[in-house]
Coordinates of C-alpha atoms (C1' of nucleotides) in Angstrom, one line a residue:
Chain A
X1 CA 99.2 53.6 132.6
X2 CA 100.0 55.2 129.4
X3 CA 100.1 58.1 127.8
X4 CA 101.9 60.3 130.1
X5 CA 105.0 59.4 129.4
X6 CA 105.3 58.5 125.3
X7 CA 108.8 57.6 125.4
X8 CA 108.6 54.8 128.7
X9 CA 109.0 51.3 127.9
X10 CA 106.0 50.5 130.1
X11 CA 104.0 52.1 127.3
X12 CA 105.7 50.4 124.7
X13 CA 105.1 47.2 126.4
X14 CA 101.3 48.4 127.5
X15 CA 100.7 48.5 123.9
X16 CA 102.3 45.2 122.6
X17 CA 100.2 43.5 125.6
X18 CA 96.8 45.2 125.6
X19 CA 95.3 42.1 128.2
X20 CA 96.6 44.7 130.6
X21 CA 99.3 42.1 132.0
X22 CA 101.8 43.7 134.1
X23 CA 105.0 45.1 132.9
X24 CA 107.1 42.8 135.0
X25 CA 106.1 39.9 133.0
X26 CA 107.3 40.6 129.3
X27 CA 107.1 37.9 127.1
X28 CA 107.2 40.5 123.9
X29 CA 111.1 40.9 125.1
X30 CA 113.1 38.3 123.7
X31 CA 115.5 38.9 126.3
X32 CA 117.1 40.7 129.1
X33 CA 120.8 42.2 129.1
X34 CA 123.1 43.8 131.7
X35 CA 126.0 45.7 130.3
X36 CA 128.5 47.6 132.5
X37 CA 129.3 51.6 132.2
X38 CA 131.8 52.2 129.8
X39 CA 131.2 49.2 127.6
X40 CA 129.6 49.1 124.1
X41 CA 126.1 47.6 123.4
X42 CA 126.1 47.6 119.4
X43 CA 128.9 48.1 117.1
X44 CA 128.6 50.0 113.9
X45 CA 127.8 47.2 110.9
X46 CA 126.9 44.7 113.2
X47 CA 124.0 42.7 112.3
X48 CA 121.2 42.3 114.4
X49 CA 117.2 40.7 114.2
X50 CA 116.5 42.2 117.5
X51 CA 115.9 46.0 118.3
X52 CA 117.1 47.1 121.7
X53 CA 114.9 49.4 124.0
X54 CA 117.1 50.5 127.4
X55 CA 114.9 50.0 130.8
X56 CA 117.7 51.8 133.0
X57 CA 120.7 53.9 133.0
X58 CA 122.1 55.9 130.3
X59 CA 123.6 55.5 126.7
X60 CA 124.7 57.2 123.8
X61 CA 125.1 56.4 120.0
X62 CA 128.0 57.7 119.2
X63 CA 130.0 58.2 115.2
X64 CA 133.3 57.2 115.3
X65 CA 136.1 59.1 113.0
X66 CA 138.9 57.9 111.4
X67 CA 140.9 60.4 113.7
X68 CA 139.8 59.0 116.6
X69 CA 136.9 62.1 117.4
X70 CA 133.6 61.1 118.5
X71 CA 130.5 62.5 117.8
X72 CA 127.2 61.9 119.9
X73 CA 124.4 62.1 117.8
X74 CA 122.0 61.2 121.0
X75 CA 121.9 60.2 124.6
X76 CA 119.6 57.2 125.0
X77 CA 117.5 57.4 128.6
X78 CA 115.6 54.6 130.1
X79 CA 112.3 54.0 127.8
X80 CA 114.1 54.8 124.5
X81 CA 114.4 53.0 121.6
X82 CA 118.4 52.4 120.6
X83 CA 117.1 54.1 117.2
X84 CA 114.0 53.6 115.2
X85 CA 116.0 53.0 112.1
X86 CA 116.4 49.3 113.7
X87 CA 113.0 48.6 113.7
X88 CA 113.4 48.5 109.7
X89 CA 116.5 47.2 109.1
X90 CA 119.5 45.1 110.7
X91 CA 122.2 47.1 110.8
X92 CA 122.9 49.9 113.0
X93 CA 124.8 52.9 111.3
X94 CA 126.7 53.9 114.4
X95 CA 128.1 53.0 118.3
X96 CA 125.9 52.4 121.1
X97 CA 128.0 53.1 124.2
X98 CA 126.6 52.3 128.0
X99 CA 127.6 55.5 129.6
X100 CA 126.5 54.2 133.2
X101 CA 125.7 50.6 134.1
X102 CA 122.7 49.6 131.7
X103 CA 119.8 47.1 131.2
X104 CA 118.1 46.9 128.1
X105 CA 115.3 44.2 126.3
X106 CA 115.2 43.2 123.1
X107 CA 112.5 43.2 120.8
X108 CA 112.2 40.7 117.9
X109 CA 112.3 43.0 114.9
X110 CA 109.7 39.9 113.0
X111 CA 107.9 39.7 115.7
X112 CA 107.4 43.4 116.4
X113 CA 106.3 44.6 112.5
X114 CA 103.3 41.9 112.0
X115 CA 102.4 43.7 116.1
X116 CA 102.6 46.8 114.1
X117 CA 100.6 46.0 111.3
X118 CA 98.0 44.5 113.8
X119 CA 97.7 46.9 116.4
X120 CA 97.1 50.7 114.8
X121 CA 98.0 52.5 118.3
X122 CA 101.7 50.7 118.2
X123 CA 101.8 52.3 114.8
X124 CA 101.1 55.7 115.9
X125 CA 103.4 55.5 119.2
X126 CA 106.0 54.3 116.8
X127 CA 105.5 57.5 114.4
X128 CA 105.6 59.6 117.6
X129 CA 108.7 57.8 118.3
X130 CA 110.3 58.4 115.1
X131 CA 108.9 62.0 115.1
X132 CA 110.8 62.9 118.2
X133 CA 113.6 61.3 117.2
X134 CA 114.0 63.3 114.1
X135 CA 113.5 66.6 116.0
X136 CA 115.7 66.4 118.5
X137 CA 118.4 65.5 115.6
X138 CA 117.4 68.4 113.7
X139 CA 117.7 70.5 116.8
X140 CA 121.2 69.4 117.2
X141 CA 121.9 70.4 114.0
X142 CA 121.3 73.7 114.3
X143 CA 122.8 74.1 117.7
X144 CA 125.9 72.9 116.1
X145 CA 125.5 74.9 113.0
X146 CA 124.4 78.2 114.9
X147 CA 125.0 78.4 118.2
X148 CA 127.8 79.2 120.8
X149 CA 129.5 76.6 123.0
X150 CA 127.6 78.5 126.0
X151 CA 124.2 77.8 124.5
X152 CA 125.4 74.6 123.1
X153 CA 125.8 73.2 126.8
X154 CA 122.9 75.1 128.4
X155 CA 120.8 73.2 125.6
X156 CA 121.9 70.1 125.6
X157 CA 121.5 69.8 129.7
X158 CA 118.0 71.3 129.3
X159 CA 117.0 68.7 126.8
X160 CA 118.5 66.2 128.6
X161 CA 116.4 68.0 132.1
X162 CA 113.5 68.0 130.2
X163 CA 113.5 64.1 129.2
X164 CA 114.1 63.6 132.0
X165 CA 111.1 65.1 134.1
X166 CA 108.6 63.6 131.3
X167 CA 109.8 60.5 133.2
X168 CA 109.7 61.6 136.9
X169 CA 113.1 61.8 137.0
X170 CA 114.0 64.8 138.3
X171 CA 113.6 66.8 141.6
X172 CA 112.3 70.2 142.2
X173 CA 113.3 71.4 145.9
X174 CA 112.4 74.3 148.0
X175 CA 114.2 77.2 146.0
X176 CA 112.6 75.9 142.6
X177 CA 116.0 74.4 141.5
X178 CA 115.8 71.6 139.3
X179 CA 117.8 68.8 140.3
X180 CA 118.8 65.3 138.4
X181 CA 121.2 62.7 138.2
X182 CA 123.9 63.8 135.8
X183 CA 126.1 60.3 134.8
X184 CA 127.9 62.1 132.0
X185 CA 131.4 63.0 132.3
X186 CA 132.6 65.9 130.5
X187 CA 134.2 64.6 127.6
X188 CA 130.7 63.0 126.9
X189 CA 129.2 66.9 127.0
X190 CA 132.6 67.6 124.6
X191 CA 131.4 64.9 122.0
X192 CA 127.9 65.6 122.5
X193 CA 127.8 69.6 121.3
X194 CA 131.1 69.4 119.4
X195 CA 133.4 70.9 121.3
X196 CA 136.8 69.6 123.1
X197 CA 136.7 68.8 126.8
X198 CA 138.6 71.7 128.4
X199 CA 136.4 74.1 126.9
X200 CA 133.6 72.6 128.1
X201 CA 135.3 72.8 131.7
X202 CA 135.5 76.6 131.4
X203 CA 132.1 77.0 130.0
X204 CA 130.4 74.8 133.1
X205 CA 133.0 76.6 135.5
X206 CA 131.4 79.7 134.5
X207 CA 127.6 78.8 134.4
X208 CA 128.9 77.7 138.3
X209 CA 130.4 80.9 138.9
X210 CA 127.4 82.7 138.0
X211 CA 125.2 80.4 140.8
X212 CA 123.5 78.9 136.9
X213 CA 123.5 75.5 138.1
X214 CA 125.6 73.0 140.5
X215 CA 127.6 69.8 139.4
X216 CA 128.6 67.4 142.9
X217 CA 128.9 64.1 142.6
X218 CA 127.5 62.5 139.5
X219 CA 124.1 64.7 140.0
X220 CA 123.2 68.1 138.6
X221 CA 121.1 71.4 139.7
X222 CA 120.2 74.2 137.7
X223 CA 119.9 76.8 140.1
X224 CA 118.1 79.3 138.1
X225 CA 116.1 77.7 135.7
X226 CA 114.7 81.0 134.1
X227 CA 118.3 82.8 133.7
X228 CA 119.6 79.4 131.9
X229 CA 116.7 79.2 129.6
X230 CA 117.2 82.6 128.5
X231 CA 120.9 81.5 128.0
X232 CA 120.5 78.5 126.2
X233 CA 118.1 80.7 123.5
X234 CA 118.9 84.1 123.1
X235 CA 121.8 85.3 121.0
Chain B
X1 CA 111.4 50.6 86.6
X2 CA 112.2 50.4 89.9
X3 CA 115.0 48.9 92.0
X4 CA 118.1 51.4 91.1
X5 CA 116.9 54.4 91.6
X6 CA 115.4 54.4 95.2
X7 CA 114.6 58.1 95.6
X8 CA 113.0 58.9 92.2
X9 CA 109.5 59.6 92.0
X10 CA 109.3 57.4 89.8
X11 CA 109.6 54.8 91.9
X12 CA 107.4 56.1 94.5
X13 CA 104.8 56.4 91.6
X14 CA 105.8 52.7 90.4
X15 CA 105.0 51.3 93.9
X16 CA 102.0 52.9 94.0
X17 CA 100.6 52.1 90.6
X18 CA 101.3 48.0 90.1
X19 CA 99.7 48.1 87.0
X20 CA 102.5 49.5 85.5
X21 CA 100.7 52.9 84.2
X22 CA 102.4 55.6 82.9
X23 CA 104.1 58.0 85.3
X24 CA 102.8 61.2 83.7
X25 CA 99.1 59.9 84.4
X26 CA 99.2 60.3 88.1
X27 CA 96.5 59.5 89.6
X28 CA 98.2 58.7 92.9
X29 CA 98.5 62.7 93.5
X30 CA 96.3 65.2 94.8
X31 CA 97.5 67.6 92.8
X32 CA 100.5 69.3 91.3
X33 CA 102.0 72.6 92.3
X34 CA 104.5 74.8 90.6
X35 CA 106.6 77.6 93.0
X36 CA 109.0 80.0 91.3
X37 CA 112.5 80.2 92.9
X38 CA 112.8 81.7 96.7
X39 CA 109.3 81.3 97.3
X40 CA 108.3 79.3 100.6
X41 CA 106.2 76.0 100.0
X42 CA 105.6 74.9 103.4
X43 CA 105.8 77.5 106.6
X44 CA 106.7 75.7 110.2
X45 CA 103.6 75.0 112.1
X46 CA 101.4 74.8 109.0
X47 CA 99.1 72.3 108.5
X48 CA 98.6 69.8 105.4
X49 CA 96.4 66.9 105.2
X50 CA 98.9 66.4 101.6
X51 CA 102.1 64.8 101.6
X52 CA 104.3 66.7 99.1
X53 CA 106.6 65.1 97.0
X54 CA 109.3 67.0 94.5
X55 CA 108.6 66.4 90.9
X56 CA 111.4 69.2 89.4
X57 CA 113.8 72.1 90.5
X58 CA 115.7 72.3 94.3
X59 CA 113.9 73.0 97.4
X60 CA 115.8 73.1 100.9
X61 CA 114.3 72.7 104.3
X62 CA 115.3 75.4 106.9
X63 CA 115.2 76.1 110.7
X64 CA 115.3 80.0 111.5
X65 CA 116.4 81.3 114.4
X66 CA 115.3 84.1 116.3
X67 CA 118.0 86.2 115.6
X68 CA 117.6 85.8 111.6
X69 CA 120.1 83.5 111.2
X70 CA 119.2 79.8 109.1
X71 CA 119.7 76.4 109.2
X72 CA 119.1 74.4 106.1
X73 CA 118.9 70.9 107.2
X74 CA 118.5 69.4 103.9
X75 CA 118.3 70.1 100.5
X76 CA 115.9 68.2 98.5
X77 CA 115.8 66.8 95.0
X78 CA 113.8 65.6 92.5
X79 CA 112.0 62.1 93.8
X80 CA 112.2 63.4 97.3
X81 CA 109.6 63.2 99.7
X82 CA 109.7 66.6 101.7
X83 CA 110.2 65.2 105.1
X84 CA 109.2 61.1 105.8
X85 CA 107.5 62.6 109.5
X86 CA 104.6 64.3 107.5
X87 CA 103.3 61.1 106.1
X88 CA 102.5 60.6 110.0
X89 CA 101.8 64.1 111.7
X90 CA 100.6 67.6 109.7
X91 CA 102.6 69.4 111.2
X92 CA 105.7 71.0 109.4
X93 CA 108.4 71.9 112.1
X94 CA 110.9 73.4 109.3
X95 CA 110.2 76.0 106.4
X96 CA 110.7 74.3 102.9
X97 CA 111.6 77.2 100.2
X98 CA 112.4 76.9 97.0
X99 CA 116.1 77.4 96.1
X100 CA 114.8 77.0 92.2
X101 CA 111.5 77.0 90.5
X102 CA 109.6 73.6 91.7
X103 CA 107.3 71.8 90.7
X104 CA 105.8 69.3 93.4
X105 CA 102.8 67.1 93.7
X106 CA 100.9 65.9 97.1
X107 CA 99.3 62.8 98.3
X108 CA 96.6 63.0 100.9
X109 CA 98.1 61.5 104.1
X110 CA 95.1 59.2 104.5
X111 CA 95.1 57.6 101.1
X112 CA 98.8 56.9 101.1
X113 CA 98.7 55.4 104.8
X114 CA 95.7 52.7 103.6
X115 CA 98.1 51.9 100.5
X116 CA 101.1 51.5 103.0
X117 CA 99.2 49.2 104.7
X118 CA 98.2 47.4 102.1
X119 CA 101.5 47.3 99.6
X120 CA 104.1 45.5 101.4
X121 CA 106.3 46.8 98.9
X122 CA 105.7 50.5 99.0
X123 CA 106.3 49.9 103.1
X124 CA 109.5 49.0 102.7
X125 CA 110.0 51.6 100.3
X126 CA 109.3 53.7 103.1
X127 CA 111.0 52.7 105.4
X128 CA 114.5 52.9 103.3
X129 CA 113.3 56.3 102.6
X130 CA 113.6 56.9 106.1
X131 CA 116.7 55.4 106.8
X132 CA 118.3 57.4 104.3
X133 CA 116.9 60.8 105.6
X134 CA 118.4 59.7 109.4
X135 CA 121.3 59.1 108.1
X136 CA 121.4 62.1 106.4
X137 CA 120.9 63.6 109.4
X138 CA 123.4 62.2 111.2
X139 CA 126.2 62.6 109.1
X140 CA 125.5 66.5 108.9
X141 CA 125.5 66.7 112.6
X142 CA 128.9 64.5 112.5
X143 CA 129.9 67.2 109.6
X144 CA 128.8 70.3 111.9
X145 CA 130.6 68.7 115.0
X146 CA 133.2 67.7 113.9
X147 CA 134.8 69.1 110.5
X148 CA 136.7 72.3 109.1
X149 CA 134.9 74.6 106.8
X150 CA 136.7 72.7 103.7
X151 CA 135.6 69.4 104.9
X152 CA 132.1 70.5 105.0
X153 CA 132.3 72.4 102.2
X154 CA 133.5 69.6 100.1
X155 CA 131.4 67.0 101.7
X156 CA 128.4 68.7 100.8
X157 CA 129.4 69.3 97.5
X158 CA 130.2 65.7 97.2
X159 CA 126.8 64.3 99.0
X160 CA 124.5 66.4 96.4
X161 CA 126.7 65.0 93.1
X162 CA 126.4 61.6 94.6
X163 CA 122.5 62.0 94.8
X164 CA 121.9 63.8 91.4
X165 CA 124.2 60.6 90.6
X166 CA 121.6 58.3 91.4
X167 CA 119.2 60.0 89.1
X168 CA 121.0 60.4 86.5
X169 CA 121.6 64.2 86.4
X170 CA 125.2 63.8 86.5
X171 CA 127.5 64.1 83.1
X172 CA 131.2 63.0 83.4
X173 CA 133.2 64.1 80.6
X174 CA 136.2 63.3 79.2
X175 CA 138.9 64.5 81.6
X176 CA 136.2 61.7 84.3
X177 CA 135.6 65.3 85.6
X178 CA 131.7 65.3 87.0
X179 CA 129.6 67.9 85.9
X180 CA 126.0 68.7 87.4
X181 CA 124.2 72.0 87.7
X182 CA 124.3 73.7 90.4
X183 CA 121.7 76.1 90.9
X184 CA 122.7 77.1 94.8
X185 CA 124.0 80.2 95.7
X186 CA 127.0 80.5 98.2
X187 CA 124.6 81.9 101.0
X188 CA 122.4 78.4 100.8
X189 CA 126.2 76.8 101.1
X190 CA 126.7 78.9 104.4
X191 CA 123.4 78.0 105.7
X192 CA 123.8 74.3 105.4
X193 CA 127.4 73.7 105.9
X194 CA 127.0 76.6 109.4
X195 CA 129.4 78.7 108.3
X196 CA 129.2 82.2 107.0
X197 CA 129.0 82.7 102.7
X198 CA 132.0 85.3 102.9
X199 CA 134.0 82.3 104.6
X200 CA 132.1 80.1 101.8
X201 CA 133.4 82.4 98.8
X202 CA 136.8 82.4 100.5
X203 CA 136.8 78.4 100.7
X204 CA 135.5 77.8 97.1
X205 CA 138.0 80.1 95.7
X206 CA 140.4 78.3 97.0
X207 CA 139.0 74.8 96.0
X208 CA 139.2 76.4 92.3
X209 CA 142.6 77.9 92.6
X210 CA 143.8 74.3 93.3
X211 CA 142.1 73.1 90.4
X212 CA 139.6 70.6 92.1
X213 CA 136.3 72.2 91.1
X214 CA 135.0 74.9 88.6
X215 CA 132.1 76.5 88.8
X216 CA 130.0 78.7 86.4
X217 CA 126.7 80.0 85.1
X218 CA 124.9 77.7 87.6
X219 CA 126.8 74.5 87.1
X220 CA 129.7 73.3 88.9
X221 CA 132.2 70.5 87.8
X222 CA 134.7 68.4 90.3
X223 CA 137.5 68.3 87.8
X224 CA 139.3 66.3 89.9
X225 CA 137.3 63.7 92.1
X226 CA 140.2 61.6 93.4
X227 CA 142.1 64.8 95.2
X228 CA 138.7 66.3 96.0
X229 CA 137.2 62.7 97.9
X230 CA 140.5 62.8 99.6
X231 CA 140.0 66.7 100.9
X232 CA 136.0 65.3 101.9
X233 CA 137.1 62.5 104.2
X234 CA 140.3 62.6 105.6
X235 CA 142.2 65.0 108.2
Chain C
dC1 C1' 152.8 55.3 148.4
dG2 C1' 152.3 55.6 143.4
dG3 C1' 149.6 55.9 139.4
dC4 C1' 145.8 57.1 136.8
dG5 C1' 141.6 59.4 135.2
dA6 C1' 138.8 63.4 135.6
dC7 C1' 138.9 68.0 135.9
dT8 C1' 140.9 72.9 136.1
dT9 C1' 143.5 76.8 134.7
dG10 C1' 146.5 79.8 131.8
dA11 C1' 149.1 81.2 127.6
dA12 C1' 149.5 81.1 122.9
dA13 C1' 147.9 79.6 118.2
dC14 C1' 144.5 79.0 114.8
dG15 C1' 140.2 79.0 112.3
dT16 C1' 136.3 81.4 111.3
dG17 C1' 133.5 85.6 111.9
dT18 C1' 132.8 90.6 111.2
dC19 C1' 133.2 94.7 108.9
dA20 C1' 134.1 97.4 104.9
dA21 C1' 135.2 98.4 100.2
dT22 C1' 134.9 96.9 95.6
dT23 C1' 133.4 94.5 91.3
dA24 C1' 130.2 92.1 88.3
dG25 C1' 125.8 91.0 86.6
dC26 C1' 120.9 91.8 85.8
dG27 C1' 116.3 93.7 85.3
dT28 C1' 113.8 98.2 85.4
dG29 C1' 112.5 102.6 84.1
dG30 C1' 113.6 107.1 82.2
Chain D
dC1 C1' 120.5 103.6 75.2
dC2 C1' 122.1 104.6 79.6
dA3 C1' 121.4 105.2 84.7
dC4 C1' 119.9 103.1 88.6
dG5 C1' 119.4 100.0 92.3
dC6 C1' 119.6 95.5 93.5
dT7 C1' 121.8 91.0 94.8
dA8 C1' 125.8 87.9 94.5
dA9 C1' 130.5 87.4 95.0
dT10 C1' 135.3 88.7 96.1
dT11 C1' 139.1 90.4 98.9
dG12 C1' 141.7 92.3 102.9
dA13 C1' 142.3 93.7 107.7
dC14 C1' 141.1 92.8 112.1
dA15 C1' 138.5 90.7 116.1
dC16 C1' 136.8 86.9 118.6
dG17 C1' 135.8 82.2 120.1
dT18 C1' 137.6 77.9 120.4
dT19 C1' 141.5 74.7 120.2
dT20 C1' 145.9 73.2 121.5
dC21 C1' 149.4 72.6 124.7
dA22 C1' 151.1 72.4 129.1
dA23 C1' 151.2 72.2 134.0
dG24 C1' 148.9 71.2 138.1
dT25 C1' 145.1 69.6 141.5
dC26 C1' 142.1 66.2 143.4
dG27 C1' 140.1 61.8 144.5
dC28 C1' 140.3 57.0 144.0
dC29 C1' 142.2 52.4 143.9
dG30 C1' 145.7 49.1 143.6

DNA sequence: CGGCGACTTGAAACGTGTCAATTAGCGTGG
DNA sequence: CCACGCTAATTGACACGTTTCAAGTCGCCG
């Protein structure tokens, strides 16, 4: 059951509950929340002994300026951890935000360190965990310090593409095109890769244009996964 | 000793030595390295078993792109681990270069992880250490996103008095101006803040022509903190 | 039917990048 | 001692990418 797939909550859960019990019956949650699109799941400064881990739908944690621009630091998919900063202490540094309708569990945080100190392969997947997480933020820094809004978008739906195959998430049909649900609306790309939202119109309008990917109805193709890579990297 | 000054050495030394020996008799590190200024210290990909820690002098860790431009994600100071994710994977995935002569010393991975287990204390000390590093993080991709070449600018300025601050490598003189050296040259300021070190030069001669900062010989004063937090923060 | 949010499109403004010329400082070697 | 070449920094003119502003479309829901 694990291994595959480091960030799914099955493996966190396969390796709190090593008596192979099954995933549907999680006692290592504290609890189980539903929270509609749109609305937020932690505030900035809030205080909390629990650490959230989403099962479906999407989030973001998002910073909040005092002139009312957002930045995304990171979209949260299902099997994520809301940040591994939680696992240490209480307080959460920025916004989680349910983009689409989302479930999540919570983790005791007492609970969860004496697991870690017990169990050495919950310590490792954590450090993986943490790992990622730092990389993907380091990424983003450079792609906002260095790179164009065109590769700027290409990346960020890549990463996002890639995330989500590592899950099964995503389709590959007949023509090789990769195809995925795509919740986000536009200004969420805009706040994501630092850019305002009608820019980010024109930039997917022409990746559409030239046949680069396909946007219908809350789900996204890329079309020509070879000519976007080269986009999203090359200067 | 320890308590105020969470990122010194010294307290990472403290932690690790409960019996209170002297900090100069280390026997906590491997060993202890000195690199003259502009040299490299750790190449991506590389592999250390040794968990380096800087003792004296500026490093900065970078990201290269393909097309010879750089990203420094973070410049590190005395007391500063090099990057928390090496005390739990070998593998670099940034260069760290010196921006001064350095002088660092290294842990073996496997040694410090028993003591982590062990010293309650020195885990938490870890885990603020990381914290701090994310937020770091964070608020330079906020800074990237989101801010005009002064706000960066400044803000970075600001960040690195704040943390020399904390160790004591700050003098504020008469006039409450804050005076620290400053050994970085305008292209490291491009290369952190993502902007270009002509734009740089053109900024920070405007900062001085306004009176807020003054910089010379490697050492650069905020003469007027107030006006120059204000420029940092606000829109 | 009216209103609202998400998106599109075009024109103009603005911030930052690029290019080029110039100066200052510094260590090296003749 | 000076000439040399190097790197760092400065400055101005211009180009380019992105933002801002504005108007307009479309689909959806009350």
């Amino acid at each position: 059951m694990p291994g595959a797939v480091p960030e799914s909550y099955l493996t966190w859960v396969a390796a709190t509950q090593p008596t192979a019990e099954r995933a549907d019956a999680l006692p290592i949650y504290q609890s189980v929340h539903s929270i509609p699109a749109r609305r937020i799941i932690c505030r900035e400064r809030d205080l909390h002994d629990a650490v959230p881990v989403i099962c479906s739908g999407w989030a973001a944690s998002v910073i909040m300026l005092s002139d009312g621009s957002r930045q995304i630091l990171c979209f949260l998919l299902p099997g994520d951890l809301v940040s591994t900063t939680l696992l240490f202490e209480p307080r959460s540094h920025c916004l989680v935000e349910a983009v689409t309708d989302v479930t999540y569990g919570s983790f005791k945080r007492g609970e969860l360190k004496e697991l870690l100190l017990q169990h050495p392969s919950l310590f490792d997947q954590l450090s993986r965990a943490w790992i990622e997480e730092k990389e993907r933020a380091d990424q983003l820094i450079v792609d906002l310090g260095r790179r164009t809004a065109d590769e700027r978008i290409a990346r960020l739906i890549l990463s996002l593409s890639d995330r989500l195959a590592r899950r099964g998430m995503t389709r590959v049909d007949a023509a090789s095109a990769i195809e995925m649900d795509f919740p986000l609306r536009q200004h969420h790309v805009a706040d994501a890769t630092g850019l305002t939202p009608v820019h980010v119109s024109k930039v997917l309008s022409e990746f559409r244009r030239n046949g680069l990917i396909r946007i219908s109805d809350r789900s996204l193709a890329i079309l020509d996964p070879g000519g976007f890579r080269r986009i999203a990297h090359m200067r």
